Amino acid sequence: MTPTPTPTPVRPAAAPPVLGGLGLFTVLLGAALPLIDFFIVNVALPTIGRDLHASEAVLELVVAGYGVSYAVLLVLGGRLGDLFGRRRLFLGGMAAFGVTSLACGLAPSAWTLVAARVAQGAAAAAMLPQVLATIQSTTTGPRRAKAMGLYGATAGLSMVAGQILGGVLVAADIAGTGWRSVFLVNVPVVVVGLSLAARAVPETRSQRPEPIDGAGTVLLAVALLTLLAPLTEGRAAGWPLWTWVALAAFPFAAAAFYFVERRKDRSGRTPLVPPSLFATVSLRRGLILIVPFSIGFSGFMFVIAVALQRGAGLGPVPAGLALAPMAVVFFVVSLCGPRLVARYGTRVVTVGGLIQAIGVALLALAAWRSWPDLGVLELLPGAAVAGAGQALQLPVIFRIILSEVPPARAGVGSGVMITTQQSALALGVATLGTLFLGLVPGMGMRDALVTTLLVQLAAVALTTALSLRLPRTVS
């Protein structure tokens, strides 16, 4: 009698990785660091200029070098995470961010600081895309909605808190470090973050990792550089010839990038940014919406820092604390976002735009009536209302953009979204900042500030109008 063969045991499928509470806290900490460092130098620039004997053009590079490097490499950072593992890139990027922050804090000269800031932006670009990609790959349903809401709250709060923290640290002059503490403070935070990430952040990667698109990476970098570099540096440098040549080259570089990526996508190869990704309505319309929002947000933060310090004569701490009501209200209201979206859908974004418009109008009125006696009390109503409106927009927009991106493309999807946001943040400083500083000699500080706020109000109106085209519900 033939013995019955013993059946081969079937191994149960491996459970998908799950991001716990500590892991979510850790990746949100990693998300906060790059955004804080984009804004933390705004109130420290005057002190940096005096200490390092830096010209205004070099100080602009301290801001622009970080922002441009960060924006240019974000999509590549997302693709590398898909390919080699998001936890691995998150750890490596965070470690590099700590090292480059130390280099910024110890910089002996202005140009050394610029070089360290460029490297710091590259480290941020390796770390940040892994945050959203990890959330997309390790959460579903209500847990994902809550995590995305917390990400949006963290992002918005970090942008405001960075400016407040910068003022406090410069004024505190800890152990005689002065402006250097705005960078050195990152080092212990990174050490804690690395320890937590090694324990609590699960490893994820794309099930079908795609090779790096060298041509697409180079063309995207050229396109962003030809746009952002002249706009962020042009005014301070006196608009030399290279700025106009770069701006003239931008549309050709952007077109070349698009055609190369489209050809690769149609032939079945793997482009850096697949044009087919933009067929997703929620992603495409959300990206369009985030551009005017981010331009207005970053432009306001830069302009108000300059106006309060140079015009109203406030020190770094009062100038930073003037925005504290905006930060507090933003955080509180953003936590209500997931429940409001579940009940009312994406019309929450439209209502948020209307509320933000009222807040910006109140800020312009306060500047017109109270100048130069602007402080926390005078700005409180407008800052609080504007913060509430922003909180009903930013977290929801992030969630909408990534709602239909498949987990396999989570890295590239988050890279595209953050690149768009970061480029718009840089454009906000360049455009609204240039407008404000250009108006000051002829109009005076008060009228230049009011005019710039009214231009921002137009950007808020555009955001509100575009929000009507969003899908009514979020998956």
Tab-separated table of C-alpha atoms in Angstrom:
chain	number	residue	atom	x	y	z
A	1	MET	CA	0.000	0.000	0.000
A	2	THR	CA	1.429	3.327	-1.051
A	3	PRO	CA	1.779	5.709	1.882
A	4	THR	CA	-0.174	8.926	1.664
A	5	PRO	CA	2.246	11.812	1.041
A	6	THR	CA	2.466	14.334	3.795
A	7	PRO	CA	1.086	17.648	2.515
A	8	THR	CA	3.543	20.513	2.432
A	9	PRO	CA	2.548	23.044	5.069
A	10	VAL	CA	1.400	26.356	3.639
A	11	ARG	CA	3.076	29.329	5.228
A	12	PRO	CA	0.669	32.059	6.177
A	13	ALA	CA	1.167	35.285	4.287
A	14	ALA	CA	3.284	37.762	6.169
A	15	ALA	CA	1.213	40.356	7.936
A	16	PRO	CA	1.558	43.808	6.383
A	17	PRO	CA	3.684	46.200	8.444
A	18	VAL	CA	1.759	48.390	10.840
A	19	LEU	CA	2.815	51.825	12.031
A	20	GLY	CA	2.148	52.101	15.765
A	21	GLY	CA	1.700	55.226	17.835
A	22	LEU	CA	5.401	55.603	18.654
A	23	GLY	CA	6.344	55.016	15.013
A	24	LEU	CA	3.870	57.673	13.871
A	25	PHE	CA	5.287	60.143	16.403
A	26	THR	CA	8.788	59.402	15.122
A	27	VAL	CA	8.041	59.926	11.432
A	28	LEU	CA	6.121	63.116	12.259
A	29	LEU	CA	9.177	64.317	14.142
A	30	GLY	CA	11.160	63.668	10.966
A	31	ALA	CA	8.566	65.617	8.973
A	32	ALA	CA	8.778	68.600	11.317
A	33	LEU	CA	12.546	69.079	11.156
A	34	PRO	CA	12.921	70.099	7.468
A	35	LEU	CA	9.943	72.458	7.578
A	36	ILE	CA	11.078	74.108	10.801
A	37	ASP	CA	14.505	74.664	9.293
A	38	PHE	CA	13.055	76.323	6.181
A	39	PHE	CA	11.519	79.063	8.344
A	40	ILE	CA	13.737	79.128	11.444
A	41	VAL	CA	16.364	81.342	9.792
A	42	ASN	CA	13.937	84.143	8.843
A	43	VAL	CA	14.353	85.962	12.161
A	44	ALA	CA	18.022	84.945	12.521
A	45	LEU	CA	19.243	86.461	9.230
A	46	PRO	CA	20.056	89.949	10.600
A	47	THR	CA	22.218	88.408	13.339
A	48	ILE	CA	23.904	86.023	10.879
A	49	GLY	CA	24.684	88.953	8.570
A	50	ARG	CA	26.323	90.974	11.335
A	51	ASP	CA	28.310	88.067	12.764
A	52	LEU	CA	29.602	86.658	9.459
A	53	HIS	CA	29.800	90.024	7.626
A	54	ALA	CA	27.539	88.637	4.907
A	55	SER	CA	25.941	90.708	2.165
A	56	GLU	CA	22.208	90.570	1.533
A	57	ALA	CA	22.781	88.414	-1.563
A	58	VAL	CA	24.715	85.819	0.467
A	59	LEU	CA	22.037	85.837	3.179
A	60	GLU	CA	19.460	85.126	0.487
A	61	LEU	CA	21.552	82.089	-0.453
A	62	VAL	CA	21.413	80.836	3.138
A	63	VAL	CA	17.649	80.549	2.630
A	64	ALA	CA	17.583	79.713	-1.083
A	65	GLY	CA	20.412	77.160	-1.023
A	66	TYR	CA	18.474	75.015	1.420
A	67	GLY	CA	15.112	75.453	-0.291
A	68	VAL	CA	16.324	74.812	-3.842
A	69	SER	CA	18.434	71.759	-2.920
A	70	TYR	CA	15.518	70.392	-0.929
A	71	ALA	CA	12.989	70.914	-3.735
A	72	VAL	CA	15.225	69.564	-6.517
A	73	LEU	CA	15.975	66.236	-4.807
A	74	LEU	CA	12.630	65.379	-3.191
A	75	VAL	CA	11.243	63.200	-5.993
A	76	LEU	CA	14.541	61.329	-6.216
A	77	GLY	CA	14.412	60.800	-2.446
A	78	GLY	CA	10.952	59.271	-2.766
A	79	ARG	CA	12.066	56.951	-5.564
A	80	LEU	CA	15.134	55.814	-3.576
A	81	GLY	CA	12.867	54.946	-0.652
A	82	ASP	CA	10.653	52.828	-2.915
A	83	LEU	CA	13.763	51.081	-4.228
A	84	PHE	CA	15.981	50.544	-1.162
A	85	GLY	CA	13.524	50.732	1.714
A	86	ARG	CA	11.801	53.723	3.274
A	87	ARG	CA	12.975	53.081	6.821
A	88	ARG	CA	16.566	52.838	5.606
A	89	LEU	CA	16.337	56.152	3.724
A	90	PHE	CA	14.543	57.768	6.664
A	91	LEU	CA	17.334	56.753	9.054
A	92	GLY	CA	20.078	57.751	6.632
A	93	GLY	CA	18.437	61.076	5.793
A	94	MET	CA	17.850	61.917	9.458
A	95	ALA	CA	21.464	61.092	10.367
A	96	ALA	CA	22.712	63.271	7.493
A	97	PHE	CA	20.359	66.050	8.591
A	98	GLY	CA	21.930	65.982	12.053
A	99	VAL	CA	25.481	66.086	10.672
A	100	THR	CA	24.719	68.941	8.268
A	101	SER	CA	22.896	70.867	11.010
A	102	LEU	CA	26.058	70.597	13.100
A	103	ALA	CA	28.059	71.876	10.127
A	104	CYS	CA	25.688	74.859	9.796
A	105	GLY	CA	26.011	75.644	13.502
A	106	LEU	CA	29.817	75.542	13.370
A	107	ALA	CA	30.216	77.366	10.032
A	108	PRO	CA	33.163	79.811	10.271
A	109	SER	CA	32.104	81.931	7.271
A	110	ALA	CA	29.028	82.885	5.287
A	111	TRP	CA	29.945	80.775	2.264
A	112	THR	CA	30.634	77.749	4.458
A	113	LEU	CA	27.165	78.225	5.914
A	114	VAL	CA	25.661	78.375	2.411
A	115	ALA	CA	27.396	75.098	1.441
A	116	ALA	CA	26.234	73.409	4.656
A	117	ARG	CA	22.662	74.597	4.036
A	118	VAL	CA	22.697	73.087	0.533
A	119	ALA	CA	23.835	69.773	2.024
A	120	GLN	CA	21.191	70.076	4.757
A	121	GLY	CA	18.505	70.495	2.093
A	122	ALA	CA	19.721	67.340	0.332
A	123	ALA	CA	19.524	65.401	3.615
A	124	ALA	CA	15.977	66.675	4.173
A	125	ALA	CA	15.036	65.507	0.673
A	126	ALA	CA	16.159	61.981	1.524
A	127	MET	CA	14.208	61.915	4.801
A	128	LEU	CA	10.893	63.687	4.239
A	129	PRO	CA	9.321	61.677	1.360
A	130	GLN	CA	9.663	58.516	3.467
A	131	VAL	CA	7.247	59.934	6.039
A	132	LEU	CA	4.186	60.055	3.802
A	133	ALA	CA	5.199	56.900	1.924
A	134	THR	CA	5.441	55.009	5.225
A	135	ILE	CA	2.052	56.305	6.355
A	136	GLN	CA	0.497	55.301	3.013
A	137	SER	CA	2.003	51.811	3.182
A	138	THR	CA	1.285	50.967	6.829
A	139	THR	CA	-2.154	52.442	7.514
A	140	THR	CA	-5.651	52.129	6.062
A	141	GLY	CA	-9.113	53.563	6.582
A	142	PRO	CA	-9.689	55.720	9.677
A	143	ARG	CA	-6.111	55.176	10.904
A	144	ARG	CA	-4.750	56.611	7.674
A	145	ALA	CA	-7.160	59.555	7.833
A	146	LYS	CA	-6.042	60.292	11.390
A	147	ALA	CA	-2.349	59.933	10.489
A	148	MET	CA	-2.708	62.217	7.472
A	149	GLY	CA	-4.562	64.754	9.596
A	150	LEU	CA	-1.725	64.708	12.124
A	151	TYR	CA	0.813	65.043	9.303
A	152	GLY	CA	-0.967	68.128	7.980
A	153	ALA	CA	-1.197	69.571	11.498
A	154	THR	CA	2.518	68.920	12.023
A	155	ALA	CA	3.452	70.511	8.695
A	156	GLY	CA	1.463	73.693	9.266
A	157	LEU	CA	2.496	74.042	12.893
A	158	SER	CA	6.171	73.475	12.006
A	159	MET	CA	6.165	76.304	9.480
A	160	VAL	CA	4.858	78.784	12.053
A	161	ALA	CA	6.727	77.338	15.046
A	162	GLY	CA	10.020	77.502	13.143
A	163	GLN	CA	9.838	81.273	13.018
A	164	ILE	CA	8.841	81.520	16.696
A	165	LEU	CA	11.583	79.094	17.776
A	166	GLY	CA	14.179	80.968	15.737
A	167	GLY	CA	13.417	84.219	17.532
A	168	VAL	CA	13.516	82.595	20.975
A	169	LEU	CA	16.815	80.810	20.338
A	170	VAL	CA	18.583	83.858	18.893
A	171	ALA	CA	17.501	86.021	21.841
A	172	ALA	CA	18.348	83.345	24.419
A	173	ASP	CA	21.953	83.216	23.145
A	174	ILE	CA	22.478	79.823	24.797
A	175	ALA	CA	26.105	79.492	25.957
A	176	GLY	CA	27.012	82.398	23.689
A	177	THR	CA	25.971	80.505	20.537
A	178	GLY	CA	23.659	83.262	19.245
A	179	TRP	CA	22.230	82.404	15.820
A	180	ARG	CA	24.153	79.122	15.744
A	181	SER	CA	21.693	77.569	18.187
A	182	VAL	CA	18.946	77.586	15.522
A	183	PHE	CA	20.929	74.838	13.779
A	184	LEU	CA	22.615	73.149	16.743
A	185	VAL	CA	19.240	72.490	18.382
A	186	ASN	CA	18.602	69.889	15.658
A	187	VAL	CA	21.458	67.635	16.799
A	188	PRO	CA	19.956	66.266	20.064
A	189	VAL	CA	16.538	66.012	18.388
A	190	VAL	CA	18.072	63.891	15.609
A	191	VAL	CA	19.795	61.614	18.148
A	192	VAL	CA	16.447	60.971	19.863
A	193	GLY	CA	14.709	60.512	16.499
A	194	LEU	CA	17.237	57.943	15.291
A	195	SER	CA	16.880	55.947	18.506
A	196	LEU	CA	13.083	55.897	18.209
A	197	ALA	CA	13.082	55.159	14.475
A	198	ALA	CA	15.349	52.146	14.889
A	199	ARG	CA	12.804	50.654	17.300
A	200	ALA	CA	9.409	51.802	16.075
A	201	VAL	CA	9.383	52.504	12.312
A	202	PRO	CA	8.698	49.405	10.157
A	203	GLU	CA	10.530	48.805	6.899
A	204	THR	CA	8.490	49.149	3.715
A	205	ARG	CA	9.368	49.352	0.052
A	206	SER	CA	7.678	49.014	-3.303
A	207	GLN	CA	6.812	45.410	-4.225
A	208	ARG	CA	8.047	46.185	-7.723
A	209	PRO	CA	10.957	48.565	-7.229
A	210	GLU	CA	11.658	50.725	-10.239
A	211	PRO	CA	15.164	51.759	-11.361
A	212	ILE	CA	16.371	55.337	-11.119
A	213	ASP	CA	15.574	57.530	-14.125
A	214	GLY	CA	18.887	59.346	-14.641
A	215	ALA	CA	17.780	61.561	-17.522
A	216	GLY	CA	14.550	62.512	-15.783
A	217	THR	CA	16.378	63.326	-12.548
A	218	VAL	CA	18.818	65.644	-14.336
A	219	LEU	CA	16.109	67.389	-16.375
A	220	LEU	CA	13.873	67.930	-13.331
A	221	ALA	CA	16.824	69.374	-11.437
A	222	VAL	CA	17.643	71.719	-14.342
A	223	ALA	CA	14.003	72.830	-14.656
A	224	LEU	CA	13.633	73.612	-10.944
A	225	LEU	CA	17.022	75.311	-10.726
A	226	THR	CA	16.358	77.575	-13.717
A	227	LEU	CA	13.105	78.691	-12.061
A	228	LEU	CA	13.905	78.846	-8.349
A	229	ALA	CA	17.531	80.028	-8.362
A	230	PRO	CA	16.976	83.295	-10.250
A	231	LEU	CA	13.702	84.098	-8.465
A	232	THR	CA	15.133	83.552	-4.988
A	233	GLU	CA	18.499	85.219	-5.613
A	234	GLY	CA	17.718	87.757	-8.359
A	235	ARG	CA	16.542	90.735	-6.300
A	236	ALA	CA	19.391	90.624	-3.782
A	237	ALA	CA	21.953	90.155	-6.580
A	238	GLY	CA	20.555	93.052	-8.619
A	239	TRP	CA	19.059	90.885	-11.383
A	240	PRO	CA	22.304	90.111	-13.265
A	241	LEU	CA	22.282	88.585	-16.761
A	242	TRP	CA	22.413	84.975	-15.541
A	243	THR	CA	19.027	85.356	-13.808
A	244	TRP	CA	17.309	86.334	-17.057
A	245	VAL	CA	19.085	83.594	-19.015
A	246	ALA	CA	17.979	81.020	-16.438
A	247	LEU	CA	14.356	82.190	-16.493
A	248	ALA	CA	14.353	82.098	-20.303
A	249	ALA	CA	15.692	78.522	-20.187
A	250	PHE	CA	13.062	77.305	-17.700
A	251	PRO	CA	10.184	76.596	-20.151
A	252	PHE	CA	12.514	74.662	-22.459
A	253	ALA	CA	13.897	72.584	-19.560
A	254	ALA	CA	10.389	71.906	-18.269
A	255	ALA	CA	9.163	70.876	-21.739
A	256	ALA	CA	12.164	68.588	-22.239
A	257	PHE	CA	11.471	66.937	-18.873
A	258	TYR	CA	7.810	66.377	-19.743
A	259	PHE	CA	8.479	64.883	-23.184
A	260	VAL	CA	11.224	62.557	-21.909
A	261	GLU	CA	9.007	61.336	-19.073
A	262	ARG	CA	5.990	60.861	-21.344
A	263	ARG	CA	8.014	58.863	-23.860
A	264	LYS	CA	9.344	56.568	-21.134
A	265	ASP	CA	5.883	56.147	-19.626
A	266	ARG	CA	4.300	55.199	-22.967
A	267	SER	CA	7.093	52.756	-23.842
A	268	GLY	CA	6.674	50.850	-20.581
A	269	ARG	CA	9.889	52.092	-19.002
A	270	THR	CA	10.056	53.779	-15.611
A	271	PRO	CA	10.117	57.597	-15.562
A	272	LEU	CA	11.036	59.569	-12.455
A	273	VAL	CA	7.596	61.225	-12.456
A	274	PRO	CA	5.136	59.092	-14.452
A	275	PRO	CA	2.781	61.443	-16.359
A	276	SER	CA	0.110	58.749	-15.971
A	277	LEU	CA	0.137	59.535	-12.231
A	278	PHE	CA	-1.534	62.862	-13.053
A	279	ALA	CA	-4.502	61.070	-14.575
A	280	THR	CA	-5.696	60.737	-10.974
A	281	VAL	CA	-8.133	63.628	-10.563
A	282	SER	CA	-7.643	64.002	-6.803
A	283	LEU	CA	-3.852	64.225	-7.148
A	284	ARG	CA	-3.907	66.620	-10.097
A	285	ARG	CA	-6.443	69.056	-8.646
A	286	GLY	CA	-4.913	68.897	-5.183
A	287	LEU	CA	-1.473	69.783	-6.553
A	288	ILE	CA	-2.912	72.759	-8.437
A	289	LEU	CA	-4.568	73.928	-5.226
A	290	ILE	CA	-1.479	73.636	-3.043
A	291	VAL	CA	0.563	76.038	-5.211
A	292	PRO	CA	-1.241	79.347	-4.432
A	293	PHE	CA	-1.793	78.220	-0.831
A	294	SER	CA	1.922	77.619	-0.216
A	295	ILE	CA	3.013	80.756	-2.098
A	296	GLY	CA	0.780	82.874	0.126
A	297	PHE	CA	1.761	81.052	3.330
A	298	SER	CA	5.546	81.317	2.948
A	299	GLY	CA	5.403	84.819	1.473
A	300	PHE	CA	3.414	86.022	4.473
A	301	MET	CA	5.824	84.417	6.955
A	302	PHE	CA	8.838	86.074	5.333
A	303	VAL	CA	7.222	89.490	4.897
A	304	ILE	CA	5.821	89.676	8.434
A	305	ALA	CA	9.236	88.748	9.890
A	306	VAL	CA	10.928	91.562	7.956
A	307	ALA	CA	8.176	94.116	8.663
A	308	LEU	CA	8.037	93.476	12.404
A	309	GLN	CA	11.818	93.611	12.878
A	310	ARG	CA	12.910	96.306	10.418
A	311	GLY	CA	9.769	98.417	10.388
A	312	ALA	CA	8.051	97.996	13.766
A	313	GLY	CA	11.372	97.676	15.583
A	314	LEU	CA	10.552	94.421	17.379
A	315	GLY	CA	13.264	92.070	18.551
A	316	PRO	CA	13.474	88.415	17.421
A	317	VAL	CA	11.330	87.102	20.302
A	318	PRO	CA	8.404	89.565	20.012
A	319	ALA	CA	8.489	89.195	16.215
A	320	GLY	CA	8.261	85.426	16.531
A	321	LEU	CA	5.677	85.406	19.322
A	322	ALA	CA	3.420	87.702	17.305
A	323	LEU	CA	2.548	84.575	15.303
A	324	ALA	CA	1.947	82.352	18.344
A	325	PRO	CA	-1.884	82.715	18.122
A	326	MET	CA	-1.744	81.463	14.539
A	327	ALA	CA	0.264	78.399	15.577
A	328	VAL	CA	-1.956	77.510	18.525
A	329	VAL	CA	-5.223	77.899	16.634
A	330	PHE	CA	-3.849	76.030	13.609
A	331	PHE	CA	-2.918	73.023	15.733
A	332	VAL	CA	-6.210	72.879	17.643
A	333	VAL	CA	-8.452	73.286	14.583
A	334	SER	CA	-6.448	70.872	12.409
A	335	LEU	CA	-7.155	68.056	14.874
A	336	CYS	CA	-10.857	68.461	14.093
A	337	GLY	CA	-10.234	68.119	10.348
A	338	PRO	CA	-10.797	64.339	9.919
A	339	ARG	CA	-14.206	64.464	11.643
A	340	LEU	CA	-15.291	67.501	9.638
A	341	VAL	CA	-14.207	65.919	6.339
A	342	ALA	CA	-16.040	62.693	7.198
A	343	ARG	CA	-19.221	64.700	7.722
A	344	TYR	CA	-18.996	67.504	5.146
A	345	GLY	CA	-16.471	66.265	2.567
A	346	THR	CA	-14.002	68.537	0.805
A	347	ARG	CA	-16.210	71.603	1.163
A	348	VAL	CA	-14.309	71.993	4.433
A	349	VAL	CA	-11.431	73.303	2.276
A	350	THR	CA	-13.693	75.950	0.711
A	351	VAL	CA	-14.920	77.108	4.124
A	352	GLY	CA	-11.316	77.187	5.316
A	353	GLY	CA	-10.408	79.467	2.404
A	354	LEU	CA	-13.197	81.884	3.268
A	355	ILE	CA	-12.115	81.962	6.930
A	356	GLN	CA	-8.477	82.504	5.967
A	357	ALA	CA	-9.510	85.392	3.709
A	358	ILE	CA	-11.208	87.093	6.676
A	359	GLY	CA	-8.066	86.564	8.748
A	360	VAL	CA	-5.749	88.080	6.123
A	361	ALA	CA	-8.102	91.048	5.728
A	362	LEU	CA	-8.006	91.589	9.521
A	363	LEU	CA	-4.195	91.469	9.440
A	364	ALA	CA	-4.098	94.094	6.674
A	365	LEU	CA	-6.521	96.275	8.647
A	366	ALA	CA	-4.401	95.955	11.797
A	367	ALA	CA	-1.251	96.931	9.891
A	368	TRP	CA	-2.984	99.952	8.348
A	369	ARG	CA	-4.526	101.214	11.597
A	370	SER	CA	-1.850	100.393	14.211
A	371	TRP	CA	1.485	100.806	12.394
A	372	PRO	CA	4.162	100.852	13.728
A	373	ASP	CA	2.728	99.588	17.026
A	374	LEU	CA	2.227	96.024	15.853
A	375	GLY	CA	2.555	93.148	18.302
A	376	VAL	CA	0.740	90.106	19.593
A	377	LEU	CA	-2.396	92.000	20.659
A	378	GLU	CA	-2.793	93.967	17.432
A	379	LEU	CA	-2.214	90.906	15.224
A	380	LEU	CA	-4.068	88.395	17.413
A	381	PRO	CA	-7.549	88.524	15.784
A	382	GLY	CA	-6.262	88.249	12.233
A	383	ALA	CA	-3.556	85.679	13.055
A	384	ALA	CA	-5.993	83.449	14.958
A	385	VAL	CA	-8.683	83.560	12.259
A	386	ALA	CA	-6.146	83.002	9.467
A	387	GLY	CA	-4.655	80.058	11.378
A	388	ALA	CA	-8.091	78.461	11.718
A	389	GLY	CA	-8.716	78.816	7.993
A	390	GLN	CA	-5.325	77.379	7.059
A	391	ALA	CA	-5.907	74.420	9.387
A	392	LEU	CA	-9.088	73.527	7.503
A	393	GLN	CA	-7.178	73.520	4.213
A	394	LEU	CA	-3.618	72.185	4.421
A	395	PRO	CA	-4.142	68.797	6.156
A	396	VAL	CA	-7.155	68.030	3.976
A	397	ILE	CA	-5.314	68.960	0.757
A	398	PHE	CA	-2.456	66.596	1.665
A	399	ARG	CA	-4.933	63.793	2.264
A	400	ILE	CA	-6.781	64.465	-1.005
A	401	ILE	CA	-3.597	64.446	-3.104
A	402	LEU	CA	-2.466	61.028	-1.886
A	403	SER	CA	-5.896	59.431	-1.387
A	404	GLU	CA	-5.846	57.439	-4.652
A	405	VAL	CA	-2.091	56.883	-5.079
A	406	PRO	CA	-1.398	53.104	-4.904
A	407	PRO	CA	0.997	51.950	-2.129
A	408	ALA	CA	3.515	50.783	-4.755
A	409	ARG	CA	3.874	54.407	-5.884
A	410	ALA	CA	3.649	55.959	-2.423
A	411	GLY	CA	7.242	57.209	-2.565
A	412	VAL	CA	6.999	58.928	-5.921
A	413	GLY	CA	3.530	60.288	-5.070
A	414	SER	CA	4.693	61.842	-1.814
A	415	GLY	CA	7.857	63.123	-3.522
A	416	VAL	CA	5.827	64.881	-6.214
A	417	MET	CA	3.498	66.428	-3.653
A	418	ILE	CA	6.253	67.708	-1.375
A	419	THR	CA	8.293	68.957	-4.344
A	420	THR	CA	5.294	70.982	-5.503
A	421	GLN	CA	4.748	72.352	-2.010
A	422	GLN	CA	8.413	73.141	-1.410
A	423	SER	CA	8.819	74.832	-4.797
A	424	ALA	CA	5.753	76.951	-4.059
A	425	LEU	CA	7.117	77.849	-0.608
A	426	ALA	CA	10.334	79.046	-2.263
A	427	LEU	CA	8.335	80.957	-4.868
A	428	GLY	CA	6.319	82.629	-2.119
A	429	VAL	CA	9.437	84.047	-0.474
A	430	ALA	CA	10.781	85.086	-3.888
A	431	THR	CA	7.621	86.694	-5.280
A	432	LEU	CA	5.840	88.250	-2.299
A	433	GLY	CA	9.163	89.008	-0.624
A	434	THR	CA	10.467	90.751	-3.744
A	435	LEU	CA	7.192	92.664	-4.130
A	436	PHE	CA	7.263	93.854	-0.519
A	437	LEU	CA	10.932	94.888	-0.489
A	438	GLY	CA	10.527	96.556	-3.881
A	439	LEU	CA	7.562	98.635	-2.650
A	440	VAL	CA	9.153	99.781	0.611
A	441	PRO	CA	11.379	102.594	-0.833
A	442	GLY	CA	8.494	104.268	-2.637
A	443	MET	CA	5.507	103.505	-0.388
A	444	GLY	CA	6.980	103.116	3.063
A	445	MET	CA	6.911	99.978	5.217
A	446	ARG	CA	3.265	100.203	6.292
A	447	ASP	CA	1.717	100.648	2.856
A	448	ALA	CA	4.067	98.046	1.357
A	449	LEU	CA	2.957	95.547	4.015
A	450	VAL	CA	-0.741	96.286	3.472
A	451	THR	CA	-0.368	96.005	-0.318
A	452	THR	CA	1.453	92.676	-0.019
A	453	LEU	CA	-1.226	91.327	2.309
A	454	LEU	CA	-3.890	92.305	-0.225
A	455	VAL	CA	-1.962	90.407	-2.920
A	456	GLN	CA	-1.900	87.414	-0.599
A	457	LEU	CA	-5.639	87.845	-0.182
A	458	ALA	CA	-5.969	87.394	-3.947
A	459	ALA	CA	-4.015	84.121	-3.666
A	460	VAL	CA	-6.414	82.985	-0.917
A	461	ALA	CA	-9.367	83.825	-3.177
A	462	LEU	CA	-7.815	81.718	-5.954
A	463	THR	CA	-7.310	78.802	-3.552
A	464	THR	CA	-10.921	79.049	-2.427
A	465	ALA	CA	-12.199	79.063	-6.012
A	466	LEU	CA	-10.032	76.081	-6.998
A	467	SER	CA	-11.296	74.110	-4.004
A	468	LEU	CA	-14.745	73.949	-5.631
A	469	ARG	CA	-13.263	71.596	-8.241
A	470	LEU	CA	-12.048	69.031	-5.709
A	471	PRO	CA	-13.782	65.638	-5.511
A	472	ARG	CA	-16.602	65.935	-2.975
A	473	THR	CA	-15.411	62.979	-0.874
A	474	VAL	CA	-12.007	61.649	0.192
A	475	SER	CA	-11.315	57.925	0.098
